Coordinates of C-alpha atoms in Angstrom, one line a residue:
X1 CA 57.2 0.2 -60.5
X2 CA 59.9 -2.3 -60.9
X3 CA 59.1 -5.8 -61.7
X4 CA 60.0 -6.6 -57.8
X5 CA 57.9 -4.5 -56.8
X6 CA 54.8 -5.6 -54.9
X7 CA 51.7 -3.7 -55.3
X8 CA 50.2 -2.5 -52.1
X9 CA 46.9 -3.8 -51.6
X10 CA 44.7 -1.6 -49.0
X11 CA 42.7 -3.4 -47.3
X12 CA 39.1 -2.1 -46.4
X13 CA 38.8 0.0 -43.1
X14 CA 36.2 -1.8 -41.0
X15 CA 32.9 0.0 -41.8
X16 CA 30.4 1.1 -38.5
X17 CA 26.8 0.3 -39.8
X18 CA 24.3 2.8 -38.5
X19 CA 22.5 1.2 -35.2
X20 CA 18.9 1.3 -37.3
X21 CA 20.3 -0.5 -39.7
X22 CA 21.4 -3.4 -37.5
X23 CA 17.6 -3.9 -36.3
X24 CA 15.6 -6.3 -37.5
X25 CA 12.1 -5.2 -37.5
X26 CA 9.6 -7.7 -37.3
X27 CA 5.6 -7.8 -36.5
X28 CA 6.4 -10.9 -33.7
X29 CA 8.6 -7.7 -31.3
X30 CA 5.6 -5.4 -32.0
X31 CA 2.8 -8.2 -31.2
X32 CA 5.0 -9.1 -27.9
X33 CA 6.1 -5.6 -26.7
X34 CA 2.5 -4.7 -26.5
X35 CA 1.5 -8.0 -25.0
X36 CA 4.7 -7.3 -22.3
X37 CA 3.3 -4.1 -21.7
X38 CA 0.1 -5.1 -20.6
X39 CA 1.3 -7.3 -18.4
X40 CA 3.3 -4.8 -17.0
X41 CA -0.2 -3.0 -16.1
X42 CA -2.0 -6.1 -14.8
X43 CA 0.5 -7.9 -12.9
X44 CA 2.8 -4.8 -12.0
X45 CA 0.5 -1.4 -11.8
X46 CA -0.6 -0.6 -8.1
X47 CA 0.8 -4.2 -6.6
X48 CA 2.5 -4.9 -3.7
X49 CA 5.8 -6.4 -5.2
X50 CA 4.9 -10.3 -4.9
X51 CA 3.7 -13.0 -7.5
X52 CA 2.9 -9.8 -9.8
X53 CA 7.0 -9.1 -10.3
X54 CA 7.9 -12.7 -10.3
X55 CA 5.6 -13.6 -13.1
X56 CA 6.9 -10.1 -14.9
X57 CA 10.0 -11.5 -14.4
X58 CA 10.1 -14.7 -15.8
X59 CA 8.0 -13.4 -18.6
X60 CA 10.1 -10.9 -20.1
X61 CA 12.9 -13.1 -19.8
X62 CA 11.5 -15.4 -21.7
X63 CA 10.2 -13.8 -24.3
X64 CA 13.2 -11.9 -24.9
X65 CA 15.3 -15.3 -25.4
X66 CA 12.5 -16.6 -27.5
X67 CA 11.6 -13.6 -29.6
X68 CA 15.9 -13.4 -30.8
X69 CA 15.9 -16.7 -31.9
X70 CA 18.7 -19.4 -31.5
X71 CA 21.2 -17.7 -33.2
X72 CA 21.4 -14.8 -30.2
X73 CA 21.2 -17.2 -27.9
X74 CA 24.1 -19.1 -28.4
X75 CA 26.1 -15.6 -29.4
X76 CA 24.7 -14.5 -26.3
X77 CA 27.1 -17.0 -23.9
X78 CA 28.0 -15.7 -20.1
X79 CA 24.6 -13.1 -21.1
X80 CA 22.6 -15.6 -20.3
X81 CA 23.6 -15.9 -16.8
X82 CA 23.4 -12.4 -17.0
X83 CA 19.4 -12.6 -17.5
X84 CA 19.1 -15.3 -15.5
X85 CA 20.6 -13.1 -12.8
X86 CA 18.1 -10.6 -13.2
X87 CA 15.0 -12.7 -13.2
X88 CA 15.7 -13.9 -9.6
X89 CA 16.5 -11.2 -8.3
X90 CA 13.1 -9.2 -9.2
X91 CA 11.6 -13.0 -8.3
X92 CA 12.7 -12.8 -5.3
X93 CA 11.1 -9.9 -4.0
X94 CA 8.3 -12.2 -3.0
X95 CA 10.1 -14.0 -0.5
X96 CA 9.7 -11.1 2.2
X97 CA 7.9 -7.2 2.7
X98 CA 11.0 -5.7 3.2
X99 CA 10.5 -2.3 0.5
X100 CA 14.4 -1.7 1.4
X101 CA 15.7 -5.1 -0.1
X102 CA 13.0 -5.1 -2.5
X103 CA 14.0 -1.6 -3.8
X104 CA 17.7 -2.6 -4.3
X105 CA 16.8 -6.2 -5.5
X106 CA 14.9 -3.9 -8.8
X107 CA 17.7 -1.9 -9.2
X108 CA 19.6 -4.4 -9.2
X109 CA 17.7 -6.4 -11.0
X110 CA 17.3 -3.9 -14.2
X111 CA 20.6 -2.9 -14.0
X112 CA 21.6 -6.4 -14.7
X113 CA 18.7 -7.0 -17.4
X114 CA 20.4 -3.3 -19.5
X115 CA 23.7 -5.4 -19.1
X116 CA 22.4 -8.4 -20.7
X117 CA 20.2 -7.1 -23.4
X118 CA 23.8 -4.8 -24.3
X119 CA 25.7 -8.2 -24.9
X120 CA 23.1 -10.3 -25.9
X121 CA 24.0 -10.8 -29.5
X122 CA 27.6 -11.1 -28.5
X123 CA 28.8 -8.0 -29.7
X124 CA 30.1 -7.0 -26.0
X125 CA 31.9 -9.5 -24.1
X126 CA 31.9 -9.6 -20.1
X127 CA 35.7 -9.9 -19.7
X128 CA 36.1 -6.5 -21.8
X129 CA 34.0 -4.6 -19.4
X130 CA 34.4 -1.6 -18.0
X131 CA 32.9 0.2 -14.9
X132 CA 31.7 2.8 -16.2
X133 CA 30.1 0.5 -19.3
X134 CA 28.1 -1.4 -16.6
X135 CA 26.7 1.8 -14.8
X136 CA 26.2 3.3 -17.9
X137 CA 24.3 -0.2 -19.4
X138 CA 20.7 1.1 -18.0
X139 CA 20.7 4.6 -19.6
X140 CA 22.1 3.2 -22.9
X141 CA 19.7 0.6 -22.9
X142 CA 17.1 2.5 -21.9
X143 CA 17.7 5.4 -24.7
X144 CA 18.2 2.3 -27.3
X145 CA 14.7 0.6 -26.6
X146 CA 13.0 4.0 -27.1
X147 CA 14.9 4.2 -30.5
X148 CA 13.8 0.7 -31.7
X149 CA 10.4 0.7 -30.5
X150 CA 9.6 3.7 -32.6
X151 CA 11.8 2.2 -35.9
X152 CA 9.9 -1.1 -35.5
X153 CA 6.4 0.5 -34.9
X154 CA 7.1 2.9 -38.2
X155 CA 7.7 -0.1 -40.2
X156 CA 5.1 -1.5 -39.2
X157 CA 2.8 1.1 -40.0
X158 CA 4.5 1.5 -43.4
X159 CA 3.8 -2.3 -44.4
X160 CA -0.2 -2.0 -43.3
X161 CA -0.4 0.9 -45.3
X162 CA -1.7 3.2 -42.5
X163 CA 0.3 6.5 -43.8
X164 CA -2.3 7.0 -46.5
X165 CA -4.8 6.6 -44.8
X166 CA -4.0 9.1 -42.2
X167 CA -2.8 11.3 -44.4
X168 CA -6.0 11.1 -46.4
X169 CA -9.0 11.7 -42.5
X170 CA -6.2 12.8 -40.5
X171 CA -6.3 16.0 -40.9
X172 CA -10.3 16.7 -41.0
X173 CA -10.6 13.8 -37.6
X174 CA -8.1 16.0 -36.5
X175 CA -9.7 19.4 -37.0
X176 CA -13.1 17.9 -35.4
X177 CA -11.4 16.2 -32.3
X178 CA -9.9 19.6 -31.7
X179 CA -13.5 21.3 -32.2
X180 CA -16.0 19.0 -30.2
X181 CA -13.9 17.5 -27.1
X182 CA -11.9 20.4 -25.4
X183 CA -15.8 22.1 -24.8
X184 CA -17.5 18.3 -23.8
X185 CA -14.4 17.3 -21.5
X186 CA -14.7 21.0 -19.5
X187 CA -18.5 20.7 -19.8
X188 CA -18.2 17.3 -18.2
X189 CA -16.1 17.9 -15.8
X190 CA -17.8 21.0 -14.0
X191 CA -20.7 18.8 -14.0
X192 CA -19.7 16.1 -12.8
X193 CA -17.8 18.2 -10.2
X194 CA -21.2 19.9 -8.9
X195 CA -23.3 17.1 -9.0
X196 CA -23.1 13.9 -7.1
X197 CA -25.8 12.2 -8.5
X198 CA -25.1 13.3 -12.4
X199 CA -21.1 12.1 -11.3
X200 CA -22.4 8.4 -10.2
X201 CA -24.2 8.0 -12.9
X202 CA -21.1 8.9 -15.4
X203 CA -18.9 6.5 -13.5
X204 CA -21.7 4.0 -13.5
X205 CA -21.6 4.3 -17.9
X206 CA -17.9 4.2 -18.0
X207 CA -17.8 1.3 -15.8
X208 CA -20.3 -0.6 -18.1
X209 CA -18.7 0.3 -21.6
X210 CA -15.4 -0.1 -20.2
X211 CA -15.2 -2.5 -17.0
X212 CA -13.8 0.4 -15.5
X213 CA -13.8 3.6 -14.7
X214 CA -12.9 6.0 -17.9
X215 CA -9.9 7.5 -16.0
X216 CA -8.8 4.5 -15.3
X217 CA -9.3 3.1 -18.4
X218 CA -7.0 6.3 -19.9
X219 CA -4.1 6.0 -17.3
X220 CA -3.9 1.6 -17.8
X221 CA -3.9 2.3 -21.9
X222 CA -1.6 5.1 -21.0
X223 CA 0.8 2.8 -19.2
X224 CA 0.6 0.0 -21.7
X225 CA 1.4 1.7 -24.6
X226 CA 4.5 3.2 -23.1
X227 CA 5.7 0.4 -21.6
X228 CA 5.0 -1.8 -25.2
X229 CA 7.1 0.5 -27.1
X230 CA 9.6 0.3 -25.0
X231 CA 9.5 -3.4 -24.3
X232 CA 9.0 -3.4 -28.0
X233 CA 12.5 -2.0 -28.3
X234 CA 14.0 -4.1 -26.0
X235 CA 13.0 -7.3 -28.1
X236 CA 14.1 -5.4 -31.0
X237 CA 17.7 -4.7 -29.5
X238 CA 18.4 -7.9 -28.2
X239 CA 17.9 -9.3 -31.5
X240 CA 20.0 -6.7 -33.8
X241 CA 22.8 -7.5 -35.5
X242 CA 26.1 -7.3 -34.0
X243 CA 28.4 -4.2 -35.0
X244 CA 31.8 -5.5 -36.3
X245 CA 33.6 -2.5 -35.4
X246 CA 35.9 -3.8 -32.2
X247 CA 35.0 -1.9 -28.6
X248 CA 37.7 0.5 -28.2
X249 CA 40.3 -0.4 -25.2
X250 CA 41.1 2.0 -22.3
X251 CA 44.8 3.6 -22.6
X252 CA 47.3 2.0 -20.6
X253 CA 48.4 5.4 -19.3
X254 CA 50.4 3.9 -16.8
X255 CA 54.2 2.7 -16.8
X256 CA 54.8 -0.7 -15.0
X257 CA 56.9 0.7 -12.3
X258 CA 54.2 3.2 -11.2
X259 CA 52.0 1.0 -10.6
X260 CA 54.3 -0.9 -8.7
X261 CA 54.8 1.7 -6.4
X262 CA 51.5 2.4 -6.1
X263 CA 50.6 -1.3 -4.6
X264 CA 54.0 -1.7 -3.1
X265 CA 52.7 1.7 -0.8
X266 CA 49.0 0.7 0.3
X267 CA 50.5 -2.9 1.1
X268 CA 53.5 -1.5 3.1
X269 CA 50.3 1.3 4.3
X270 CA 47.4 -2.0 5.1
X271 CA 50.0 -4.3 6.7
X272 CA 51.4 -1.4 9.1
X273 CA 47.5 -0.7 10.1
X274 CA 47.1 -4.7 10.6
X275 CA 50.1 -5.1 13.1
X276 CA 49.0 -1.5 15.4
X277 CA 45.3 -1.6 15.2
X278 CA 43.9 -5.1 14.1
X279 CA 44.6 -6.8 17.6
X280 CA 43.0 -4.1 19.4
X281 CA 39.9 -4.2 17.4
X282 CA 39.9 -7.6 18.6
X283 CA 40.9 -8.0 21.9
X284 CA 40.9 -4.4 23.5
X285 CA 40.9 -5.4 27.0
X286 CA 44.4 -6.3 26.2
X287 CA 45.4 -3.8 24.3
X288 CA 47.8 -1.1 25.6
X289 CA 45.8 2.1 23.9
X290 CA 47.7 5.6 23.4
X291 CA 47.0 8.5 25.7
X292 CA 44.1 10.0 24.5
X293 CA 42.1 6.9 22.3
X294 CA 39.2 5.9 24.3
X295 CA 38.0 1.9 24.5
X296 CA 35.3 2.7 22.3
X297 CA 37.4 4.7 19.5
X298 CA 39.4 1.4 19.6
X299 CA 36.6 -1.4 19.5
X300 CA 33.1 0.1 18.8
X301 CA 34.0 2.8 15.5
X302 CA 35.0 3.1 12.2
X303 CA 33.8 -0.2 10.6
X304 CA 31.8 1.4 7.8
X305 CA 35.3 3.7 7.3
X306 CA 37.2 0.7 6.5
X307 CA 34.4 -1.0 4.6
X308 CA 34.5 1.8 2.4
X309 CA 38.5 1.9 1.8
X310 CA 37.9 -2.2 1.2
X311 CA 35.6 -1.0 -1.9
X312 CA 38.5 1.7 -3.1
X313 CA 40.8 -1.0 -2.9
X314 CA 38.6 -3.3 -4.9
X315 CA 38.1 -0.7 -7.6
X316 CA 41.6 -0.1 -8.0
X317 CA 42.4 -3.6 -8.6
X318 CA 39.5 -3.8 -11.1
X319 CA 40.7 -0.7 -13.0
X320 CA 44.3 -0.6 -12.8
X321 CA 45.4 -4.1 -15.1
X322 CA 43.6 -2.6 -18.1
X323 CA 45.7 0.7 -17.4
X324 CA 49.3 -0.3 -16.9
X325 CA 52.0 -1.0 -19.5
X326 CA 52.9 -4.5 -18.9
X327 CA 55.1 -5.4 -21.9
X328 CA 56.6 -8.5 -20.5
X329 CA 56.0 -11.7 -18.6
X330 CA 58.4 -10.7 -15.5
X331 CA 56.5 -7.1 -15.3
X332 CA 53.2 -9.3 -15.5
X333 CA 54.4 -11.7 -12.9
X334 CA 55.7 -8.8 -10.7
X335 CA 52.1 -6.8 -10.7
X336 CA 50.1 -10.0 -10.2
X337 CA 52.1 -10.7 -6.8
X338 CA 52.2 -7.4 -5.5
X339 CA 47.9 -6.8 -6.4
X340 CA 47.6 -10.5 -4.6
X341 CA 50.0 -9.1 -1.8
X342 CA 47.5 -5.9 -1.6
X343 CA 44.4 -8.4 -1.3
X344 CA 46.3 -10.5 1.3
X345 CA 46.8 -7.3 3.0
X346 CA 43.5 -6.0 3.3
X347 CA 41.9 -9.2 5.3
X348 CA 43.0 -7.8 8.7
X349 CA 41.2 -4.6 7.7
X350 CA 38.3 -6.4 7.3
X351 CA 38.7 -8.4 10.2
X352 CA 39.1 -5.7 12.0
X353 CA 35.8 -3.9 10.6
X354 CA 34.0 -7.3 10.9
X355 CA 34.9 -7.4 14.9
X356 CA 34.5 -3.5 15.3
X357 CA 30.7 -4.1 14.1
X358 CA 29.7 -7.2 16.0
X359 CA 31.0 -5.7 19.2
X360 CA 28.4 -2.9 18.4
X361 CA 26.1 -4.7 17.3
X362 CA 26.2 -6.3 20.6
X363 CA 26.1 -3.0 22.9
X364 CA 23.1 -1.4 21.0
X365 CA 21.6 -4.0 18.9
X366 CA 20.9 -5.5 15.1
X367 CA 19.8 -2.9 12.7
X368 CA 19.2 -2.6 9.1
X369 CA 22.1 -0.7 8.3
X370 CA 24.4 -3.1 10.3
X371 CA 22.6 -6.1 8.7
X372 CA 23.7 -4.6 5.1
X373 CA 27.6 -3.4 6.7
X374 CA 28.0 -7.4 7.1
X375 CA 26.5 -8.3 3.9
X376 CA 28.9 -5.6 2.4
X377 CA 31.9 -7.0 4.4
X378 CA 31.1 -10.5 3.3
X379 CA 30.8 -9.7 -0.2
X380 CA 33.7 -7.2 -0.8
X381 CA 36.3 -9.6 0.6
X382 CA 34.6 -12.2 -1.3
X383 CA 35.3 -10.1 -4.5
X384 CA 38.5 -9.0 -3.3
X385 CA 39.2 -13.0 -3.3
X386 CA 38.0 -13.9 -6.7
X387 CA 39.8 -11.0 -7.8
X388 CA 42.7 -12.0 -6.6
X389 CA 42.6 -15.5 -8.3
X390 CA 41.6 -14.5 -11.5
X391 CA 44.8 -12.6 -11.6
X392 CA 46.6 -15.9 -11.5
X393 CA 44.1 -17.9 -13.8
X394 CA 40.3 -17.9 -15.0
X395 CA 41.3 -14.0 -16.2
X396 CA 38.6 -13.8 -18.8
X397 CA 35.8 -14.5 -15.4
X398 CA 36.1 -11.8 -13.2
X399 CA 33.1 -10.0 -14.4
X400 CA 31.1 -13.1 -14.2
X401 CA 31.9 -14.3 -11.0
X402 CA 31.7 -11.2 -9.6
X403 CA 28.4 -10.5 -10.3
X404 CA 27.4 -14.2 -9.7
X405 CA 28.8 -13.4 -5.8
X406 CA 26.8 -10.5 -6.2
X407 CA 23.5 -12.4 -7.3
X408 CA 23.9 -14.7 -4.4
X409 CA 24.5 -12.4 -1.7
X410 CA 20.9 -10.5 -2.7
X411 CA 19.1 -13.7 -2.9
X412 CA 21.0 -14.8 0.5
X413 CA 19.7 -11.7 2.3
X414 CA 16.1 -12.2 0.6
X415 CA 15.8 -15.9 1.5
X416 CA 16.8 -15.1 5.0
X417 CA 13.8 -12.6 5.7
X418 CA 16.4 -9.6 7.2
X419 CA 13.5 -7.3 9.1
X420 CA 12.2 -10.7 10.4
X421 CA 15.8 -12.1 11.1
X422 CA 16.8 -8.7 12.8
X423 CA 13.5 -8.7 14.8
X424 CA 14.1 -12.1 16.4
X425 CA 18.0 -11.4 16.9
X426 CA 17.0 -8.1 18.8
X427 CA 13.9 -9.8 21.1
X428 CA 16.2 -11.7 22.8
X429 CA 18.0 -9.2 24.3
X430 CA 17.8 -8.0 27.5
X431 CA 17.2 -4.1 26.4
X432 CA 15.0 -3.7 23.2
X433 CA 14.1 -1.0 21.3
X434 CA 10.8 -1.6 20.7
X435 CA 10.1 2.0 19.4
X436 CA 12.8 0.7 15.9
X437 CA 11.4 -2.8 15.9
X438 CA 7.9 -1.7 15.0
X439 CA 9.0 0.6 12.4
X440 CA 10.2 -2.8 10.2
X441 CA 8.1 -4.4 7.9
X442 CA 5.6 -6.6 8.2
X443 CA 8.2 -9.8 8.4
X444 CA 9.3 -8.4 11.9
X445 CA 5.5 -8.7 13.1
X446 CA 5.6 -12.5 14.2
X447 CA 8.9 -11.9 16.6
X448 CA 7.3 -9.5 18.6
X449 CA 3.9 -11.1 18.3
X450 CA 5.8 -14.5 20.2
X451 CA 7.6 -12.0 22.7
X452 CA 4.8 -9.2 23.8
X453 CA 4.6 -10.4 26.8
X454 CA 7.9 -9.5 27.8
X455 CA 8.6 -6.6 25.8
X456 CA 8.4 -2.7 27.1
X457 CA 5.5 -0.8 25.1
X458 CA 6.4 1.7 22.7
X459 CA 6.2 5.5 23.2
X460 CA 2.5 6.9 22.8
X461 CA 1.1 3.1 22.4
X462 CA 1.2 -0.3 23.8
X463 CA 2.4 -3.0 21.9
X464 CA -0.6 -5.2 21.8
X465 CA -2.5 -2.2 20.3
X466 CA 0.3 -2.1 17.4
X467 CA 0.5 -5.5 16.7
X468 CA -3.7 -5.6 16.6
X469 CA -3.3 -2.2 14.4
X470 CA -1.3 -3.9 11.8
X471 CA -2.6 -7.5 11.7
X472 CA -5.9 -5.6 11.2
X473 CA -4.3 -3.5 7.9
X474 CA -3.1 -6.9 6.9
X475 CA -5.9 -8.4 6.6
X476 CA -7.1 -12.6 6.0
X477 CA -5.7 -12.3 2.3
X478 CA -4.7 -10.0 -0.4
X479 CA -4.7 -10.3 -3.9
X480 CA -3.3 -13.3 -5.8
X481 CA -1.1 -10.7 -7.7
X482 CA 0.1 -9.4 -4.5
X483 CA 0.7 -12.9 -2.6
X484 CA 4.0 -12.5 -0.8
X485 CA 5.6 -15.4 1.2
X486 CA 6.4 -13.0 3.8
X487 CA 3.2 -11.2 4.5
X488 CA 1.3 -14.5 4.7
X489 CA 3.9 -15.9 6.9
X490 CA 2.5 -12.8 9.1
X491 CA -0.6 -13.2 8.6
X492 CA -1.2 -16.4 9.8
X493 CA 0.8 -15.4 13.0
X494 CA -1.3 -12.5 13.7
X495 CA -4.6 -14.5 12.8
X496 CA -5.9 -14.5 16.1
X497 CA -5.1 -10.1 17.0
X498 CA -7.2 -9.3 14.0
X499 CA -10.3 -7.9 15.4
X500 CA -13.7 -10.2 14.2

C-alpha cells in the first residue's frame, strides 16, 4: 500500500437481534396478563357484547400504554391513534344489538389493536405499510404474544426458583395424579350420571368450596390462563425493543411509462363509461336505451359491481407508487396527475352506483346489505379522495387517514342504530315486509311496536304476538355486564307487551 493509499475501513453490517432477545421480561406483564385475563372471563365470557366489551376495551388499552412505559409511548407516535382506534370501536358495540355490526366492529377492532401493538415501539412506521403487512398484523401478532407469554412466564419461574422444586415432587405428584384421579373422575361421573340425588349433592359441595359449580370452575380457570398468557405476551411485545434492521421495501418492478399506460387506459376506460351510462343511471326516463337493455338493467342493477371495481381501483392506487420507477421529478409529476385523473374519473361511477342503489332501495325497500353498499360507497370515494391528495401533499398520511375514515364510518353506522334506522325507514312505506323486519335485532323492535297497527302480520303469526314474544325474552333488565344502550332503548318501548 502506497503512502496515498487510504485504508478501507468496513463498516459493521447491521446485526438482526433474535426477537427473544429484544423482550424485556418483567413480573409487572406476568402480574397484568393474568389480571387481563380474568377480566376477559368476568366481563367478556357468556355476555351479551355491552358494558362487558367496553370496560375490556378501555382496560387493555390502558394497561398496555401503561405497562411499556413512556419511552414506547412517545416512539409509539401515529400507533396511538392506532389503539385509540381500536378501543372505540369494540366500545362501541354497546351502542345497539345489532350482532352484524358488532361482529365486524371486533374484527375490526383486533385487527387494528395487532396493528398497533406491531408499531408500538416504533419500529414499524404507518407510512411504510403494506397491505399485505396490515392483514397479516393479527396472525403475526397473535403468533408473537404466544411466544412472549411463554419466554416471560419461564423467566419468571426461573427467578422463583420453581424448576427445583418440580423437578425434586414432580415426578412422584405426577405418578400419583396419574394413579388416583382417572379411576375417581370415571367413578364420579357414572355416579353422578345415575343418581339425581347423589348428582345434587356433588354440585351442591362444589358450589360451596368453589362459588361455583366445579365444571365451571375448570372451564373459567381454563379461559383465564389462556387468555393471561397471551395477554401476557401482548404487554411483553408492545414493550420489546425495537429491531434496528430497516423493513425491507417492495421492488419497484415497474417502469414509469407502464404505469402510465396503465392509468392513462382505465381513465380513457372510466370517463367513456361516465359519458354513455352515468346519465342514464340518473335520469332513465330520458335516456334513449339500446335495443335490448331493459329500464331496470339501466337504473335498478349493478351497483354492488361498480362498488367493487371502485375498491380495485383503490387498491391499485395504494399499491402501484411503491412499485413504479419514478427516477425524476417530471415522471413523479406525470404519475401523480394521471392517478388524480383516475380518481377524478371514477366519481361518476360512483354516482352512478350511488343513484342505481337508492332507486332500488326505493322499489323494494332498506335492507342491511343496502345499508352497508352506501356505507361502502361513502367510504371508498372518501378514500379514493384522501388518496388522491396525499399524492400531492401529506404523503407520509395515507395510512392514517385512511383508517381514521375507516374508524369514523364504523362508529357512524354504530351511533346511528342501522336495524333500528332501517326499521323506521321501511314502516313508512306503503308495502312492508314485515316477514324481514322481524328478523332484525332487537333495535328494530320499537318501529314496529309505534306502527302495529297498520302493519300486515307476518306469515304463521300476528305481529302483536311477535312483538309480546320478544319484549317477553327481553325481559325488565339484564345484567350490568350485559347493559346495552340499545336493548334498553327497547325495552322500555316494549314495557307495557311484556306479559305481568
Amino acid at each position: 500500500m502506497t503512502p496515498s493509499m487510504t485504508p478501507s475501513i468496513e463498516l459493521p453490517a447491521a446485526v438482526r437481534v433474535s426477537f427473544s432477545d429484544r423482550l424485556r421480561p418483567h413480573r409487572s406483564q406476568l402480574l397484568l396478563g393474568l389480571a387481563l385475563g380474568l377480566a376477559t372471563e368476568l366481563l367478556l365470557d357468556g355476555a351479551d357484547y355491552g358494558l362487558g366489551h367496553a370496560l375490556f376495551a378501555v382496560l387493555v388499552g390502558t394497561f398496555m400504554a401503561v405497562n411499556a412505559g413512556k419511552e414506547a409511548w412517545q416512539a409509539a407516535g401515529a400507533h396511538r391513534w392506532v389503539l385509540l382506534a381500536s378501543v372505540l370501536l369494540l366500545a362501541s358495540t354497546m351502542l345497539h344489538s345489532a350482532t352484524w355490526l358488532a361482529n365486524m366492529s371486533t374484527v375490526s377492532s383486533l385487527l387494528l389493536f395487532a396493528l398497533a401493538i406491531q408499531g408500538w415501539n416504533g419500529e414499524r412506521s404507518l407510512s411504510t405499510l403494506r397491505t399485505g403487512q396490515l392483514f397479516g398484523a393479527p396472525f403475526k401478532t397473535a403468533g408473537h404474544s404466544l411466544f412472549a407469554g411463554a419466554v416471560v412466564t419461564s423467566r419468571e419461574l426461573e427467578h422463583a426458583n420453581i424448576n427445583s422444586t418440580v423437578s425434586k415432587y414432580g415426578p412422584g405428584a405426577l405418578r400419583l395424579m396419574v394413579i388416583v384421579l382417572p379411576p375417581v373422575f370415571f367413578l364420579t361421573l357414572l355416579l353422578s350420571s345415575g343418581d339425581a340425588v347423589f348428582h345434587a349433592r356433588l354440585d351442591a359441595i362444589e358450589t360451596a368450596l368453589f362459588g361455583i359449580p366445579l365444571e365451571g370452575f375448570l372451564r373459567g380457570g381454563f379461559v383465564t390462563l389462556i387468555s393471561g398468557m397471551i395477554l401476557t405476551g401482548i404487554l411483553a411485545l408492545a414493550s420489546r425493543r425495537r429491531d434496528q434492521v430497516e423493513p425491507s421495501v417492495p421492488r419497484r418492478a415497474l417502469r414509469s411509462f407502464e404505469s402510465f399506460a396503465l392509468l392513462g387506459t382505465l381513465t380513457s376506460l372510466l370517463l367513456f363509461f361516465g359519458i354513455t351510462s352515468t346519465p342514464c343511471a340518473l335520469a332513465p326516463a330520458a335516456c334513449e336505451l339500446p335495443a335490448g337493455v331493459t329500464y331496470a338493467d339501466a337504473a335498478h342493477e349493478g351497483f354492488f359491481q361498480l362498488l367493487f371495481a371502485a375498491i380495485g381501483i383503490l387498491m391499485l392506487l395504494m399499491a402501484l407508487p411503491a412499485r413504479t420507477q419514478l427516477d425524476s421529478k417530471k415522471t413523479q409529476l406525470t404519475f401523480t396527475a394521471l392517478s388524480t385523473a383516475l380518481v377524478l374519473a371514477t366519481m361518476p361511477m360512483m354516482i352512478s352506483g350511488a343513484a342505481r342503489l337508492w332507486r332500488y332501495e326505493a322499489i323494494y325497500g332498506l335492507t342491511v346489505l343496502r345499508l352497508l353498499a352506501y356505507a361502502g360507497l361513502v367510504l371508498v370515494a372518501a378514500v379514493l379522495a384522501w388518496r388522491a391528495l396525499t399524492l400531492w401533499a401529506f404523503k407520509d398520511s395515507f395510512v392514517g387517514g385512511a383508517i381514521a375514515l375507516f374508524t369514523t364510518t364504523m362508529l357512524g353506522l354504530a351511533a346511528l342504530s342501522p336495524d333500528a334506522y332501517i326499521a323506521n325507514q321501511n314502516v313508512k312505506r306503503e308495502q312492508v315486509d314485515v316477514s324481514y323486519l322481524i328478523m332484525l335485532s332487537d333495535d328494530a323492535l320499537p318501529a314496529l311496536a309505534a306502527a302495529r297497527e297498520r302493519l300486515p302480520d307476518p306469515p304463521y303469526n300476528t305481529i302483536a304476538y311477535v312483538l309480546e314474544y320478544r319484549a317477553n325474552r327481553l325481559g325488565p333488565s339484564e345484567p350490568i355486564l350485559s347493559w346495552n344502550l340499545g336493548r334498553a332503548r327497547t325495552r322500555a318501548a316494549l314495557a307495557d307487551l311484556r306479559t305481568p
